[in-house]
CSV table of C-alpha atoms in Angstrom, one decimal:
chain,number,residue,atom,x,y,z
A,2,MET,CA,1.4,-3.6,-1.9
A,3,LEU,CA,3.0,-1.6,-4.7
A,4,LYS,CA,5.6,-3.7,-6.5
A,5,LYS,CA,8.7,-2.2,-7.3
A,6,ALA,CA,8.9,-0.7,-10.7
A,7,SER,CA,10.3,-2.7,-13.3
A,8,LYS,CA,13.2,-2.3,-15.5
A,9,ALA,CA,12.7,-0.9,-19.0
A,10,ARG,CA,15.0,-2.5,-21.8
A,11,ALA,CA,17.2,0.0,-22.1
A,12,LYS,CA,17.0,0.5,-26.2
A,13,ARG,CA,17.4,3.6,-26.8
A,14,ALA,CA,14.2,5.8,-28.4
A,15,GLY,CA,16.0,8.7,-29.9
A,16,GLY,CA,14.3,10.5,-31.8
A,17,ARG,CA,10.6,10.1,-30.3
A,18,ARG,CA,8.5,13.0,-28.3
A,19,VAL,CA,6.5,13.2,-25.2
A,20,ALA,CA,4.8,15.6,-23.8
A,21,ILE,CA,4.4,15.7,-19.9
A,22,VAL,CA,1.2,17.3,-18.7
A,23,ALA,CA,1.7,17.7,-14.4
A,24,SER,CA,-0.7,19.5,-12.0
A,25,ARG,CA,0.7,22.5,-10.2
A,26,TYR,CA,-1.2,20.9,-7.1
A,27,ASN,CA,0.0,18.8,-4.2
A,28,ALA,CA,2.8,19.7,-6.1
A,29,ARG,CA,5.4,17.5,-3.7
A,30,TYR,CA,4.1,14.2,-5.2
A,31,VAL,CA,3.9,15.5,-8.6
A,32,ASN,CA,7.2,17.2,-8.8
A,33,SER,CA,8.2,14.1,-7.9
A,34,MET,CA,7.1,12.3,-9.9
A,35,LEU,CA,7.7,14.6,-12.7
A,36,ARG,CA,12.0,14.5,-12.1
A,37,ALA,CA,11.8,10.7,-12.3
A,38,ALA,CA,10.0,10.7,-15.6
A,39,LYS,CA,12.1,13.1,-16.9
A,40,ALA,CA,15.2,11.2,-16.2
A,41,GLU,CA,13.8,7.9,-17.2
A,42,PHE,CA,13.1,9.2,-21.2
A,43,ALA,CA,17.0,11.3,-20.9
A,44,LYS,CA,18.3,7.8,-19.9
A,45,VAL,CA,17.0,6.4,-22.9
A,46,GLY,CA,16.9,9.6,-25.5
A,47,VAL,CA,13.4,11.0,-26.0
A,48,THR,CA,12.4,14.5,-25.9
A,49,ALA,CA,10.3,15.1,-23.5
A,50,GLU,CA,8.0,19.2,-23.3
A,51,VAL,CA,6.5,20.0,-19.8
A,52,VAL,CA,3.6,21.4,-19.3
A,53,ARG,CA,2.3,22.4,-16.1
A,54,VAL,CA,-1.6,22.8,-15.4
A,55,PRO,CA,-3.1,24.4,-12.3
A,56,GLY,CA,-4.8,21.1,-11.0
A,57,ALA,CA,-5.6,17.7,-12.6
A,58,PHE,CA,-9.0,18.9,-13.5
A,59,GLU,CA,-6.6,21.1,-16.0
A,60,ILE,CA,-4.6,17.9,-17.3
A,61,PRO,CA,-7.4,17.0,-20.2
A,62,ALA,CA,-7.8,20.3,-22.0
A,63,VAL,CA,-3.8,20.8,-22.5
A,64,ALA,CA,-3.8,16.6,-23.5
A,65,SER,CA,-6.3,17.1,-26.0
A,66,ALA,CA,-4.6,20.4,-27.4
A,67,LEU,CA,-1.2,18.4,-27.6
A,68,ALA,CA,-2.8,15.4,-29.3
A,69,LYS,CA,-4.2,18.2,-31.7
A,70,ARG,CA,-1.5,20.1,-32.6
A,71,LEU,CA,0.3,19.3,-35.6
A,72,ALA,CA,3.2,21.7,-35.0
A,73,LYS,CA,6.0,19.9,-32.8
A,74,PRO,CA,3.6,16.7,-33.1
A,75,VAL,CA,4.5,14.1,-29.7
A,76,ASP,CA,4.7,10.1,-29.4
A,77,ALA,CA,2.6,10.0,-26.1
A,78,ILE,CA,1.2,12.3,-24.1
A,79,LEU,CA,2.1,11.0,-19.8
A,80,CYS,CA,0.0,12.7,-17.3
A,81,LEU,CA,1.1,13.5,-13.9
A,82,GLY,CA,-1.1,14.8,-11.4
A,83,ILE,CA,-2.4,13.6,-6.7
A,84,ILE,CA,-6.2,14.0,-6.1
A,85,LEU,CA,-6.1,13.5,-2.1
A,86,ARG,CA,-9.4,12.4,-0.8
A,87,GLY,CA,-10.9,14.9,1.3
A,88,GLU,CA,-14.0,14.4,3.4
A,89,THR,CA,-16.9,15.2,0.2
A,90,THR,CA,-17.2,13.3,-2.9
A,91,HIS,CA,-15.9,16.3,-5.5
A,92,ALA,CA,-12.0,14.5,-5.5
A,93,GLU,CA,-13.9,11.3,-6.4
A,94,HIS,CA,-16.1,13.3,-9.0
A,95,ILE,CA,-12.4,14.6,-10.7
A,96,GLY,CA,-10.3,11.7,-10.7
A,97,GLN,CA,-13.9,10.2,-12.7
A,98,ALA,CA,-13.8,12.8,-15.1
A,99,VAL,CA,-10.1,13.0,-15.6
A,100,THR,CA,-9.7,9.5,-16.4
A,101,GLY,CA,-13.2,9.5,-18.7
A,102,ALA,CA,-11.8,12.5,-20.5
A,103,LEU,CA,-8.0,11.1,-20.9
A,104,ALA,CA,-9.7,7.7,-22.6
A,105,GLN,CA,-11.8,9.5,-25.0
A,106,ILE,CA,-7.9,11.2,-26.1
A,107,GLN,CA,-6.0,8.9,-26.2
A,108,VAL,CA,-8.9,6.3,-28.4
A,109,GLY,CA,-9.4,9.6,-30.7
A,110,HIS,CA,-6.8,9.9,-31.4
A,111,SER,CA,-4.7,6.6,-31.6
A,112,LEU,CA,-2.2,8.1,-29.4
A,113,PRO,CA,-0.8,6.9,-25.9
A,114,VAL,CA,-2.3,9.0,-23.2
A,115,ILE,CA,-0.3,7.6,-20.3
A,116,HIS,CA,-2.6,8.5,-16.9
A,117,GLU,CA,-0.6,8.8,-13.7
A,118,VAL,CA,-3.4,11.5,-11.9
A,119,LEU,CA,-4.0,9.3,-9.0
A,120,LEU,CA,-7.0,9.7,-6.6
A,121,LEU,CA,-5.3,8.5,-3.4
A,122,GLU,CA,-6.7,8.6,0.2
A,123,ASN,CA,-4.5,9.8,3.1
A,124,LYS,CA,-0.6,11.5,2.1
A,125,GLU,CA,0.9,8.1,3.4
A,126,GLN,CA,-0.2,6.7,0.2
A,127,ALA,CA,0.8,9.5,-2.1
A,128,ARG,CA,4.5,9.4,0.0
A,129,GLU,CA,4.6,5.6,-1.0
A,130,ARG,CA,3.7,6.5,-4.7
A,131,CYS,CA,5.3,9.9,-5.5
A,132,LEU,CA,8.5,10.0,-3.2
A,133,ASP,CA,9.9,6.5,-2.9
A,134,ALA,CA,12.6,6.4,-5.2
A,135,ARG,CA,12.2,2.3,-5.8
A,136,HIS,CA,8.4,2.9,-6.8
A,137,ASN,CA,8.0,5.9,-8.0
A,138,ARG,CA,4.8,6.0,-10.2
A,139,GLY,CA,6.6,9.2,-12.8
A,140,ILE,CA,9.5,5.9,-13.5
A,141,GLU,CA,6.3,3.5,-13.7
A,142,ALA,CA,4.3,6.2,-16.2
A,143,ALA,CA,7.6,6.9,-18.1
A,144,ARG,CA,8.5,3.4,-19.0
A,145,THR,CA,4.7,2.8,-20.1
A,146,ALA,CA,5.1,5.6,-22.5
A,147,ILE,CA,8.4,4.4,-24.2
A,148,GLU,CA,6.7,0.8,-24.2
A,149,MET,CA,3.2,2.0,-26.2
A,150,THR,CA,5.8,4.5,-28.6
A,151,ARG,CA,7.4,1.6,-29.3
A,152,VAL,CA,4.5,-0.7,-29.7
A,153,MET,CA,2.5,2.4,-32.4
A,154,ARG,CA,5.8,2.3,-34.4
A,155,ARG,CA,5.4,-1.2,-35.0
A,156,LEU,CA,1.7,-0.7,-35.9
A,157,GLY,CA,2.6,1.7,-38.2
A,158,ALA,CA,0.4,4.8,-35.9
């Protein structure tokens, strides 16, 4: 059972830069999460740079490049993608590879990498998590990114 996205504190987060790496595959669902995340960032004054990639497997390569980038550094990276299980184990392998790579980037660069690359069983689960405004995971991901930028600034990182 999904919980309703909790409201983040309405404090301004101006001056913060976030990169969003979003898959074009399963575009209907990813685009909905992307719109929701961008709207949430706009509410608090966070600048969001969007980079589109073909699929979920390509997300870590771009996230890594963004983490290393010296020109226009970012305070967090939000990764959006949908992987739907099929009849083979391919989706699970992609999901595990993406998860491991994103965790390495986050720890290796002391940079929040928000993992919203969802491995789902079917389109119904994707609709519930991406198209329902009350439970849109793009909103939750953006709020997590905002909170993590605050935590990292407080730590002086």
